[in-house]
Coordinates of C-alpha atoms in Angstrom, one line a residue:
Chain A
X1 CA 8.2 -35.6 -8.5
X2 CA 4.4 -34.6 -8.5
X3 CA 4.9 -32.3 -6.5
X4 CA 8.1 -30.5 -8.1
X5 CA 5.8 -30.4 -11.2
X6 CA 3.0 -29.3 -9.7
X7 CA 5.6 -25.7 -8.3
X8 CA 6.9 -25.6 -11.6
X9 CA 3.5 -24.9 -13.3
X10 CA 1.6 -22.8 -10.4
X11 CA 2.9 -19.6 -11.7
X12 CA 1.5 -20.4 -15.2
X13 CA -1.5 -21.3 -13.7
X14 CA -1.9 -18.6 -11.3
X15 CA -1.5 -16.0 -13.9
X16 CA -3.9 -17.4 -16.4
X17 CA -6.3 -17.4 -13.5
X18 CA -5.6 -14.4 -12.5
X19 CA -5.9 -12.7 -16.0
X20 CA -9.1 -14.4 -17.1
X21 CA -10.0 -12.9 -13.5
X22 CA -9.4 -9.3 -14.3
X23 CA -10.8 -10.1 -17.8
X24 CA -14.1 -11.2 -16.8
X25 CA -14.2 -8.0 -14.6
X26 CA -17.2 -5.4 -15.6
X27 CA -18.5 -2.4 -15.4
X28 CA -20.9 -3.6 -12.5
X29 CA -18.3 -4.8 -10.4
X30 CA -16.3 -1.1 -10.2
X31 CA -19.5 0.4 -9.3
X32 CA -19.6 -2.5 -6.6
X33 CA -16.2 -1.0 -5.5
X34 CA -17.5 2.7 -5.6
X35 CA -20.1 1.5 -3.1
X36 CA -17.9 0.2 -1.0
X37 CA -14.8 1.8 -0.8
X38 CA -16.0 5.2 -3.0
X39 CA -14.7 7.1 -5.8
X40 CA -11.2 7.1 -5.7
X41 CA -10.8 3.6 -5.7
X42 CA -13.9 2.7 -7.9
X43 CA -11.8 5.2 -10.4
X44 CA -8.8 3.3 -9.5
X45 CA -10.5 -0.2 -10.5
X46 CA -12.7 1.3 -13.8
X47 CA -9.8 0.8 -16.1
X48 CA -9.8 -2.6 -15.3
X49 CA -13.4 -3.8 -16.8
X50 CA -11.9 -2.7 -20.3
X51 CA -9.3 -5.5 -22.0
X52 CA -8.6 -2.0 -23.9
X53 CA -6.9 -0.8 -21.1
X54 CA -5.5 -3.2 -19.6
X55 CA -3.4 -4.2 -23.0
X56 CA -2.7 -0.2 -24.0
X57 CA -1.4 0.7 -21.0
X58 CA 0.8 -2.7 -20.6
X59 CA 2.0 -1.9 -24.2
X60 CA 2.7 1.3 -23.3
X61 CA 4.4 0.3 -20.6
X62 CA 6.5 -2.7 -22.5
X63 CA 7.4 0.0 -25.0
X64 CA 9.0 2.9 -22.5
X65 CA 10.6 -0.3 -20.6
X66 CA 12.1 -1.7 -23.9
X67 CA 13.6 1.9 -24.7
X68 CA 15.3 1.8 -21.2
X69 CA 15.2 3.5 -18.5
X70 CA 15.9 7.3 -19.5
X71 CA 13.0 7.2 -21.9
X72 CA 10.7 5.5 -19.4
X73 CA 10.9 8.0 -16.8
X74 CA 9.3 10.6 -18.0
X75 CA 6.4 8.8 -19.0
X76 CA 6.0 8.2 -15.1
X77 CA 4.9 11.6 -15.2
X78 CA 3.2 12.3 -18.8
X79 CA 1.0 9.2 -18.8
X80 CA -1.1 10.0 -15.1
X81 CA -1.9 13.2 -16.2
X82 CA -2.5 12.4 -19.6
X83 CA -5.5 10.3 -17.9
X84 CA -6.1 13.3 -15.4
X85 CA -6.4 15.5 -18.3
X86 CA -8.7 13.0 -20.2
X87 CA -10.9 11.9 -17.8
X88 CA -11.4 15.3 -17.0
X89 CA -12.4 16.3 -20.2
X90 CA -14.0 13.4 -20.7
X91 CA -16.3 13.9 -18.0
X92 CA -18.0 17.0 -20.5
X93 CA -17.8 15.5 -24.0
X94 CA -19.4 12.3 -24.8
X95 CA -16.8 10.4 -26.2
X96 CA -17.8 6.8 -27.0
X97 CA -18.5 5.8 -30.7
X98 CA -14.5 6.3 -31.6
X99 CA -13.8 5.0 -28.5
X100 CA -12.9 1.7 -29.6
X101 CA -11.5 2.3 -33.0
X102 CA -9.1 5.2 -31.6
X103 CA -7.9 2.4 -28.5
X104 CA -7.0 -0.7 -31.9
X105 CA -5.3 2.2 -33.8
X106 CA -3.2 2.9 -30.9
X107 CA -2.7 -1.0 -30.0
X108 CA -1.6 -1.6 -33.4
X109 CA 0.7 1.4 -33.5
X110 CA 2.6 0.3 -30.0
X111 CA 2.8 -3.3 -31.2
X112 CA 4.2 -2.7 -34.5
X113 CA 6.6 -0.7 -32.8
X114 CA 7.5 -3.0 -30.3
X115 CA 8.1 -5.5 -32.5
X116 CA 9.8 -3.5 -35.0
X117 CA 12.2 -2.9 -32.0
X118 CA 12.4 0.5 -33.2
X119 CA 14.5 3.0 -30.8
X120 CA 12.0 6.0 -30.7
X121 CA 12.9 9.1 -29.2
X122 CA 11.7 9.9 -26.2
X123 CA 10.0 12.8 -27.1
X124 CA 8.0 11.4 -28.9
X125 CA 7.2 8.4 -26.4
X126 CA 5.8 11.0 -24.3
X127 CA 3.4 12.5 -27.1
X128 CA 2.5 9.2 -27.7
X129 CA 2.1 8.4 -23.8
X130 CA 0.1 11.8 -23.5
X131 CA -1.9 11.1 -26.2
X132 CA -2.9 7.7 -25.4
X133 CA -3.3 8.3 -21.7
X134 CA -5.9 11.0 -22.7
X135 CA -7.8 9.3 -24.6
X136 CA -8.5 6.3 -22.1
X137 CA -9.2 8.9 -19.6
X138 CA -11.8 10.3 -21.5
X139 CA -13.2 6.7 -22.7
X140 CA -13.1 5.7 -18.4
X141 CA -14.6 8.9 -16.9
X142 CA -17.6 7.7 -19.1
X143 CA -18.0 5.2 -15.8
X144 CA -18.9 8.2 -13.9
X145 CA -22.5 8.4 -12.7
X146 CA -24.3 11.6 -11.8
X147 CA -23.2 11.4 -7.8
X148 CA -19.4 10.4 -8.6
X149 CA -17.2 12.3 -7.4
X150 CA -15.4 13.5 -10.3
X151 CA -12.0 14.7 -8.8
X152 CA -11.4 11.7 -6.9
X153 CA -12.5 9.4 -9.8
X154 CA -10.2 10.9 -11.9
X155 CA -7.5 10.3 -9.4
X156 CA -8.3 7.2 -8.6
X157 CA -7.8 6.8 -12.7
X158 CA -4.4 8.7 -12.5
X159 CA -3.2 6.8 -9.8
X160 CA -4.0 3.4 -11.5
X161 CA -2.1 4.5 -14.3
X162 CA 0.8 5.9 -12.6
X163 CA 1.3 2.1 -10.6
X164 CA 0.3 0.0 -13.3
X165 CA 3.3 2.3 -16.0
X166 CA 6.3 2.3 -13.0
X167 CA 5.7 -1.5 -12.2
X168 CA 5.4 -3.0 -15.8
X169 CA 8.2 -0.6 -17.1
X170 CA 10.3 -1.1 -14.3
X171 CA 9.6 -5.1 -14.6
X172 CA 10.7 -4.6 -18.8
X173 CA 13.4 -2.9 -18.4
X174 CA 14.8 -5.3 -15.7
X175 CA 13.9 -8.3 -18.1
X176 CA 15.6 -7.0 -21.0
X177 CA 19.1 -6.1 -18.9
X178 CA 21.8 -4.7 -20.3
X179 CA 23.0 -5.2 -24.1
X180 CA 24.7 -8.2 -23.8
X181 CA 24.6 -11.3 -26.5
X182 CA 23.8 -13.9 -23.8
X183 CA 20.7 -11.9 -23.2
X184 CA 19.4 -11.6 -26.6
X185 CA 16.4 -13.6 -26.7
X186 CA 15.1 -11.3 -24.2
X187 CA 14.9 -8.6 -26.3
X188 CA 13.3 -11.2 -29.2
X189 CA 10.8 -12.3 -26.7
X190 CA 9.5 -8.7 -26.0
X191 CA 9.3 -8.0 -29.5
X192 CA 7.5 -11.1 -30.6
X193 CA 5.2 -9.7 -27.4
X194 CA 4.4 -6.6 -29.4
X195 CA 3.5 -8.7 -32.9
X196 CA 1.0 -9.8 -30.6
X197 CA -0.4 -7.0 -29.6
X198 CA -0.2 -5.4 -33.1
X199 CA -2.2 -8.2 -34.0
X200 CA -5.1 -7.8 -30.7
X201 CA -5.4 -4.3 -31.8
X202 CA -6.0 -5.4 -35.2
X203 CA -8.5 -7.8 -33.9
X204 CA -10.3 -5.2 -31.9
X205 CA -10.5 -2.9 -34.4
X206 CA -12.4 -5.2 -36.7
X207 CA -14.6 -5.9 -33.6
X208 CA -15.2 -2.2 -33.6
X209 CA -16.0 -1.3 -37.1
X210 CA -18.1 -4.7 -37.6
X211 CA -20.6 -4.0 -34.1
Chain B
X1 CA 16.9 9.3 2.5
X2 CA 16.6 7.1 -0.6
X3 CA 16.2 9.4 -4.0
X4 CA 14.2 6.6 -5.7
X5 CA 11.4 8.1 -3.0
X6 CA 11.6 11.0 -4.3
X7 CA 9.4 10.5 -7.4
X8 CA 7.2 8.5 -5.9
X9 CA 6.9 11.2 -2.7
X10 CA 6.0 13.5 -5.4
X11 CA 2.8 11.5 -5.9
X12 CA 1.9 11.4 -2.8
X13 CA 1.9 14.8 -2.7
X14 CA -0.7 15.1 -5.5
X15 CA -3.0 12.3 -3.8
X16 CA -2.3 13.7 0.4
X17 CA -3.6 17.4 -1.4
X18 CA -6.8 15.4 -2.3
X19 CA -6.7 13.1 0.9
X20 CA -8.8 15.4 3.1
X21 CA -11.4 14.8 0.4
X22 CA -11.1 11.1 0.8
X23 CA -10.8 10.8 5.0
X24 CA -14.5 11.9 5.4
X25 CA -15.3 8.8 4.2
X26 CA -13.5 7.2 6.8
X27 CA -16.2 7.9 8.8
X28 CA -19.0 5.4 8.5
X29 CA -22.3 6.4 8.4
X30 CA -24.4 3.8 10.0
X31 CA -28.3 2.9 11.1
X32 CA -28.7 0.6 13.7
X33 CA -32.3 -0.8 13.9
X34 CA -34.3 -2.3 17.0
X35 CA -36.4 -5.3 16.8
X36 CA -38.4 -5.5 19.9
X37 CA -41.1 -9.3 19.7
X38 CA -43.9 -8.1 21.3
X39 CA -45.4 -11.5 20.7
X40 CA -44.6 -14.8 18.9
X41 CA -43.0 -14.2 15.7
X42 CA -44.3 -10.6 15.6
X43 CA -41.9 -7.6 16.3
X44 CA -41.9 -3.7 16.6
X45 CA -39.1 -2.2 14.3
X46 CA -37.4 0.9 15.4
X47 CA -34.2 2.9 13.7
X48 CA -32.4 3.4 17.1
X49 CA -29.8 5.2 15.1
X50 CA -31.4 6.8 12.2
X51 CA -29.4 6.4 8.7
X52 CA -28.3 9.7 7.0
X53 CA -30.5 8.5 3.9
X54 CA -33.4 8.3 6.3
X55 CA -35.2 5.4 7.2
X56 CA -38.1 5.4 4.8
X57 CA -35.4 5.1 2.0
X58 CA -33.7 2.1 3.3
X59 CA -34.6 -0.5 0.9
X60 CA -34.9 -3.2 4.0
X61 CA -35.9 -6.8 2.8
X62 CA -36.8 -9.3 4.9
X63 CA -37.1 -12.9 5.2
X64 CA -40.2 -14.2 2.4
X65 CA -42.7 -15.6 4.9
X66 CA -41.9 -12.4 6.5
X67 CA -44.8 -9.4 6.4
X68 CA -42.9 -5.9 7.3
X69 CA -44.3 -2.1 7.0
X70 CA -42.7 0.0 9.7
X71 CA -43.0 -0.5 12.9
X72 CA -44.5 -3.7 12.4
X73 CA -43.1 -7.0 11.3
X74 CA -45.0 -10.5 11.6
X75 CA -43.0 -13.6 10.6
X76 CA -46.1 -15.8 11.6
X77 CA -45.0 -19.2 13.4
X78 CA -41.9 -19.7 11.8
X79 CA -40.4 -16.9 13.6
X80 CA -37.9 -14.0 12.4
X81 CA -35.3 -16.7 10.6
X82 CA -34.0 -16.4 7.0
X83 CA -32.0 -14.1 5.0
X84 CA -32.2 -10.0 5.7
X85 CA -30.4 -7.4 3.4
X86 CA -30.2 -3.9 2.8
X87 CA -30.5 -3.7 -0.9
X88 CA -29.5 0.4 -1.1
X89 CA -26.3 0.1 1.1
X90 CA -23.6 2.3 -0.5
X91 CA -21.8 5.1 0.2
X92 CA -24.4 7.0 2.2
X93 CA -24.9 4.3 4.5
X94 CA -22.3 1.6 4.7
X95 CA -23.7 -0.1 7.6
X96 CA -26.5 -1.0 9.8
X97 CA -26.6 -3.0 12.9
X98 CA -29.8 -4.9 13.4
X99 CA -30.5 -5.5 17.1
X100 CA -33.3 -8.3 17.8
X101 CA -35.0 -8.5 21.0
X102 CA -36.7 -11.5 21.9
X103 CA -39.4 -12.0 24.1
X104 CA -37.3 -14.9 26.0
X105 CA -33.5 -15.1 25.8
X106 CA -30.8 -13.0 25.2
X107 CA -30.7 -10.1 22.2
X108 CA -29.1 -10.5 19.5
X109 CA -27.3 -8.5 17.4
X110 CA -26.3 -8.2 13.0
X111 CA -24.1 -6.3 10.9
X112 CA -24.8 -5.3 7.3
X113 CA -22.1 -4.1 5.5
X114 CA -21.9 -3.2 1.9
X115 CA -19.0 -6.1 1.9
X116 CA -21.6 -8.5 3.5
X117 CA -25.0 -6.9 2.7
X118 CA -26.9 -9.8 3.6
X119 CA -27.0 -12.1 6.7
X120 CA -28.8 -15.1 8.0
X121 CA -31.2 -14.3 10.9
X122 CA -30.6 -17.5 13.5
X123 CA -32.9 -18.8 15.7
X124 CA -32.1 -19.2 19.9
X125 CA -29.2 -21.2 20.8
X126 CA -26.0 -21.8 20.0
X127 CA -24.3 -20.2 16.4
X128 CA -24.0 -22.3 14.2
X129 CA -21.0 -23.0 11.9
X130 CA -22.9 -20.4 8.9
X131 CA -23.2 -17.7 11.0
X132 CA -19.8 -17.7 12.3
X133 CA -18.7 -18.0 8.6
X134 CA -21.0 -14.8 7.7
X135 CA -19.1 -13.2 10.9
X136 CA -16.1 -13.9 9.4
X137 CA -16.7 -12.3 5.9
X138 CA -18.5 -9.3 7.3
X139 CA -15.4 -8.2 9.9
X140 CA -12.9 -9.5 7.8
X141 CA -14.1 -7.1 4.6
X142 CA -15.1 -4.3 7.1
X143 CA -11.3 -4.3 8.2
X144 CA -9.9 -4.3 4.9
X145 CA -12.4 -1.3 3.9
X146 CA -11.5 0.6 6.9
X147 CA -7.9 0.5 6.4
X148 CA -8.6 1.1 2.7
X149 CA -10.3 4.4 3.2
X150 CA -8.1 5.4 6.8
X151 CA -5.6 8.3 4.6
X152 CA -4.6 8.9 7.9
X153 CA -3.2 5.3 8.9
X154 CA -2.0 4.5 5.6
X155 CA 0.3 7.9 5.1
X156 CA 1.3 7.5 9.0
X157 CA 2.5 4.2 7.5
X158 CA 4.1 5.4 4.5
X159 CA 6.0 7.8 6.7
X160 CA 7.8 4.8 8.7
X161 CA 8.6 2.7 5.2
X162 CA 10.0 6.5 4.4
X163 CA 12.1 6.9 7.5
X164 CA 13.2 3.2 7.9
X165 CA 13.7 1.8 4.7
X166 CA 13.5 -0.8 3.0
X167 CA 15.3 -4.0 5.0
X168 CA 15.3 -5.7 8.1
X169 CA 14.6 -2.8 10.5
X170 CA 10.9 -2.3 8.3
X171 CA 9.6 -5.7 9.3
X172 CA 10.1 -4.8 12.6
X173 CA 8.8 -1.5 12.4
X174 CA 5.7 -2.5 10.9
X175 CA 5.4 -5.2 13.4
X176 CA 6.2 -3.4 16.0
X177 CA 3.2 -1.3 14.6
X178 CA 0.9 -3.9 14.1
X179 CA 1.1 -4.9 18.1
X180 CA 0.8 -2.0 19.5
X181 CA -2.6 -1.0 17.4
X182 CA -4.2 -4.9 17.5
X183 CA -3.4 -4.5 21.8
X184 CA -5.1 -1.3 22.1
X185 CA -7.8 -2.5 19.4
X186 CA -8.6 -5.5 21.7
X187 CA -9.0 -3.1 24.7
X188 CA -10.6 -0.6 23.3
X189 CA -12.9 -3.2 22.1
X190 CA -13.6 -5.0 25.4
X191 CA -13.7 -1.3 27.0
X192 CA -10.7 -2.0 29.2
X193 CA -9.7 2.0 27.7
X194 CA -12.1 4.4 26.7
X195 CA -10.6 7.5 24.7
X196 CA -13.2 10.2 23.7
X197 CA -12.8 9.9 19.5
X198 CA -12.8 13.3 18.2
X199 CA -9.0 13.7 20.7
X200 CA -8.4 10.6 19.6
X201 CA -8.5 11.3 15.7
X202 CA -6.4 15.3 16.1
X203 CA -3.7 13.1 18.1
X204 CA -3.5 10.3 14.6
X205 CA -3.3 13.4 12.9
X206 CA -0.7 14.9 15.2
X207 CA 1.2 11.3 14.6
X208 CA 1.3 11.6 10.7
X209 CA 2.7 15.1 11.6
X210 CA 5.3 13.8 13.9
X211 CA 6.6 11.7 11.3
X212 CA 6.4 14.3 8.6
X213 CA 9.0 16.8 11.0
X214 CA 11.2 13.1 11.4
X215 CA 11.3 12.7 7.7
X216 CA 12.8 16.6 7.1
X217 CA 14.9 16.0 10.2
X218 CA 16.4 12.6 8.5
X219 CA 16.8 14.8 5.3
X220 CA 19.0 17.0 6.8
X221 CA 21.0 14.3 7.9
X222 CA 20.0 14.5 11.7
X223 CA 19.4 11.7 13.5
X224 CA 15.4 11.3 14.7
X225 CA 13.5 10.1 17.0
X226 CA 11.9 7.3 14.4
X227 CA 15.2 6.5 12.3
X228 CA 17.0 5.7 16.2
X229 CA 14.2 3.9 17.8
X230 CA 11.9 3.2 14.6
X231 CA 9.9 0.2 16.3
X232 CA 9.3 2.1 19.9
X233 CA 8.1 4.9 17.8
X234 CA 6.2 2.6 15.8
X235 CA 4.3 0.9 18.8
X236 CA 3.5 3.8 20.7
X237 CA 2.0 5.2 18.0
X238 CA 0.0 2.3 17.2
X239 CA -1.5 2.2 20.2
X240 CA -2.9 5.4 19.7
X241 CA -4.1 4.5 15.8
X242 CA -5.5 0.5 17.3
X243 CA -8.0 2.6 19.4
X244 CA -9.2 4.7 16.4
X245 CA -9.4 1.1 14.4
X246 CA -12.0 0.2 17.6
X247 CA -13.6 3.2 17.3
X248 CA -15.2 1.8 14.1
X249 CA -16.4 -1.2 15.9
X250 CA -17.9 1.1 19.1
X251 CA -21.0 2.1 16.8
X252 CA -21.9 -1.4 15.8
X253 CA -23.0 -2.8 18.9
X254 CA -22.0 -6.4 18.6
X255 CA -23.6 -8.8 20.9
X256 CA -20.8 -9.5 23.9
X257 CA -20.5 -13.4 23.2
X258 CA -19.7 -12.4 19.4
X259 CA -17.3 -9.8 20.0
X260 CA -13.8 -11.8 20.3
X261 CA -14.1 -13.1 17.2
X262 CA -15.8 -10.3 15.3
X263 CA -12.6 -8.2 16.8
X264 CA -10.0 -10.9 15.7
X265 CA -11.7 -10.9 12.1
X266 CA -11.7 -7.1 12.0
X267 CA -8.1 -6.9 12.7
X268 CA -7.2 -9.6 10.5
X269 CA -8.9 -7.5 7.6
X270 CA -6.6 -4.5 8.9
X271 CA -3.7 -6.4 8.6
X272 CA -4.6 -7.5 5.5
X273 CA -5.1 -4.0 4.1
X274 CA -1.9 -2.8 5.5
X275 CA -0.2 -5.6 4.1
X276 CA -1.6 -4.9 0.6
X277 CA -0.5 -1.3 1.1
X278 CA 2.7 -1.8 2.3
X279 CA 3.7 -4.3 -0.6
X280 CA 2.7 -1.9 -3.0
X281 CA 4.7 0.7 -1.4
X282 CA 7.9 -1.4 -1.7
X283 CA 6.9 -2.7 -5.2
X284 CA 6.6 0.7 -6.5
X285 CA 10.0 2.1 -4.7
X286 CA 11.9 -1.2 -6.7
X287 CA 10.0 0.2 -9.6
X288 CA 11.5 3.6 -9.2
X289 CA 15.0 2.5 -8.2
X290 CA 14.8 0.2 -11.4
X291 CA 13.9 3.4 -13.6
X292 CA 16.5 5.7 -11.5
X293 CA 13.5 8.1 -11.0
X294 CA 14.8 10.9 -9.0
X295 CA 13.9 14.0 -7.7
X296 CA 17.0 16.3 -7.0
X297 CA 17.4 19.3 -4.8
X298 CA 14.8 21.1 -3.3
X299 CA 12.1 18.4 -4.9
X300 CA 13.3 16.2 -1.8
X301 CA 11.6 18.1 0.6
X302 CA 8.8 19.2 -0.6
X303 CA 7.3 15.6 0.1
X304 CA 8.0 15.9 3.3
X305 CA 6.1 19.3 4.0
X306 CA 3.6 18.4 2.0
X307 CA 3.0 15.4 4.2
X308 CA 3.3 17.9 7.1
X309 CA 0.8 20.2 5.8
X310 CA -1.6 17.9 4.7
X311 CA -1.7 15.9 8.1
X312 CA -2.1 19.6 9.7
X313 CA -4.6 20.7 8.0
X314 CA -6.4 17.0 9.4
X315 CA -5.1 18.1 12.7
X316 CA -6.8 21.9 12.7
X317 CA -9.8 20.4 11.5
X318 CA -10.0 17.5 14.0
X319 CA -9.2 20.3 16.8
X320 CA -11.8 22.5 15.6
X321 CA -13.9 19.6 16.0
X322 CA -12.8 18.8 19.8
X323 CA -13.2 22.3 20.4
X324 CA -17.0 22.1 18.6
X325 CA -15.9 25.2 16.8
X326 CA -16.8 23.3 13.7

């Protein structure tokens, strides 16, 4: 019996582990990676030393997957080179002090319409996606240091994204299934998801305009 | 072939255009450095193998009771024990090999990695159960990190998952893989072969260009080489890849009573790499059959050549290297 107990609860516990893992990951420890394995994959790892990306782009990601999968698609495409784009720019303005704001406003944005279960177009998913994407790409190419190199940062960035947006959309959309009663509470659980993360971005953005 | 790998050939397209970047950091730049004892406890240091960075700038720290200004080192009566690191290792120098000679006894031999930048300096006798641990970190992580940053290996790989599939016939193509590059690893290794390494890197290139032509020929609905006999394609080829794995080992030097187990942790860390790889690979094509992410038409094949290409281009270069017209 122990041990059926103990199987049931592993997964909980891995991931907790596992989250408080990635959460206690900083900037240090991607430059660590740069050493080691160089730019690409220290680009690759940089968005994870910021909780801001991490929840954006899984929001993002919950969002396209909740929509289904013809509006999630083409965000496979808009959302890696909305962080190519970004972190290329990024690379030449100095982007920081909104930074943080601009990253709650969007949280709060992609919660409220998560949980609002609102059936965007997808048009406008992929300004959104664009949009977003940019703007974390500008925040992470701030990791670059004056030896980086900055076209395999930036894919390294782009890459990140473009794994991190097929797996968690792909993972939504086959939680949600089809549109079926018996399925239901799915669809309440990834909404009550998103009045969570309305409610992180509005955390964060208090954080930001207090510090 | 499967159209949910079309999307996800597309990328691959993007990243194998920036992949030559990448692959010259495949090539490791290392320092090995001699430390001859002249007399009791003091030594004459000499970079045998100079680092690219130069050897003033390596920021070398040795054991406390240790006093060290090149060529000299004096660790007193206590002897050369304790912890050593290389506190500037990075991407301009990714390892060194420290080689101590003693006045008595056999030489030994460290690695510093940027994995494992420090190590414990033992005195004579027998390992102990730390330093084999410390072996174990250092050729473990310096296995993953080769695989890691080895374009080559990892797109000859994505090639096979292309060709084969996802199913039954992969495991065994990947294992089939797997044996023949950890048997030609081992003897490479113990010098039972000896392949000169700038051949031996055009002919990896040549592989991943091999597998490109299979993966047109399978879209055209002809019948290759690799999608009939996917695992004796897969083995032979991984013979040829093991011995550029052991090529990485060649420059380190290890001390001949360390090597088997240096070797074993160094392929378990390219196994373990591979592993990573190919799990991601198949994550991300249930991913894309999940979204119904397609690329119609002529989108199909441009993967393909660009997979072609790109592994050409490796193989020109490597040749113009061969033929030293680089």
């Amino acid at each position: 019996m122990r041990h059926g107990s103990a199987m049931k609860h592993w997964p909980r516990s891995t991931s907790a582990g596992a989250l408080a893992l990635i959460a206690s990951a900083t900037s240090a420890n991607a430059h660590i990676i740069g050493a080691r394995l160089g730019d690409f994959y220290a680009g690759a790892a940089h968005p994870l030393t910021d909780l801001a990306d991490l929840i954006l782009w899984f929001a993002l990601a919950l969002l396209a997957g909740s929509l289904g999968p013809s509006a999630a698609r083409p965000i496979l495409l808009f959302f890696p080179l909305g962080l190519l784009a970004g972190s290329s720019v990024g690379a030449e303005v100095v982007f920081a002090p909104a930074g943080g704001l601009a990253a709650s406003g969007m949280l709060v944005l992609l919660g409220l319409l998560l949980a609002a279960g609102l059936r965007i177009h997808r048009n406008l998913l992929c300004v959104i996606a664009f949009g977003a994407a940019a703007m974390r790409g500008a925040s992470n190419a701030g990791g670059m240091g004056p030896e980086t190199n900055r076209l395999l940062f930036a894919l390294g960035i782009a890459i990140a994204g473009y794994v991190a947006i097929a797996l968690v959309a792909a993972a939504t959309v086959a939680f949600r299934g089809e549109e079926t009663v018996s399925r239901g509470w799915r669809r309440i659980a990834i909404r009550a998801l998103g009045s969570w993360i309305a409610a992180i971005g509005l955390m964060m953005g208090g954080l930001a305009l207090a510090s | 072939m499967r159209p949910s790998l079309r999307i996800l050939a597309a990328w691959t397209i993007v990243s194998a255009f920036f992949a030559p970047i990448a692959v010259h950091a495949h090539e490791s730049s290392l320092g090995a450095l001699e430390l001859r004892e002249v007399r009791h406890g003091a030594y004459v240091a000499r970079w045998t193998i100079e680092p690219t960075i130069g050897a003033a700038r390596v920021d070398l720290r040795m054991p406390p009771h240790c006093f060290f200004r090149l060529p000299e080192l004096d660790c007193g009566e206590k002897g050369l024990v304790g912890a050593l690191t290389i506190g500037n290792l990075g991407s301009r120098m990714s390892a060194a090999l420290i080689k101590i000679i003693p006045m008595e006894g056999e030489a030994r031999s460290y690695t510093i990695t940027t994995a494992n930048p420090t190590v414990s300096i033992l005195g004579p006798g027998a390992p102990s159960l730390q330093s084999w641990i410390e072996l174990g970190a250092t050729y473990l992580n310096y296995g993953v990190d080769h695989i890691l940053l080895g374009a080559d290996h990892l797109l000859f790989v994505f090639g096979l998952i292309w060709i084969v599939g996802v199913g039954r016939r992969l495991i065994g193509t990947i294992t089939a893989f797997t044996i023949g590059h950890s048997a030609s690893l081992a003897a490479a290794a113990f010098g039972l072969v000896g392949v000169p390494e700038r051949p031996l890197n055009a002919c990896i290139a040549l592989s991943i260009v091999f597998v490109g032509v299979e993966i047109v020929k399978k879209r055209r609905g002809e019948a290759g080489l690799t999608a009939r006999y996917p695992s004796a394609v897969a083995g032979a080829f991984g013979l040829v890849h093991g011995v550029g794995f052991a090529s990485a080992l060649a420059g380190l030097g290890i001390e001949s009573r360390l090597l088997p187990a240096a070797l074993a942790f160094f392929n378990l860390g390219v196994e373990i790499g591979q592993l990573a790889f190919v799990l991601l690979t198949l994550s991300l094509l249930w991913a894309h059959r999940r979204l119904g992410a397609v690329l119609t038409g002529w989108g199909g094949l441009v993967p393909a050549y660009a997979i072609g290409s790109v592994a050409m281009f490796w193989f020109i270069g490597r040749l113009l290297r061969v033929l030293e017209l680089d």
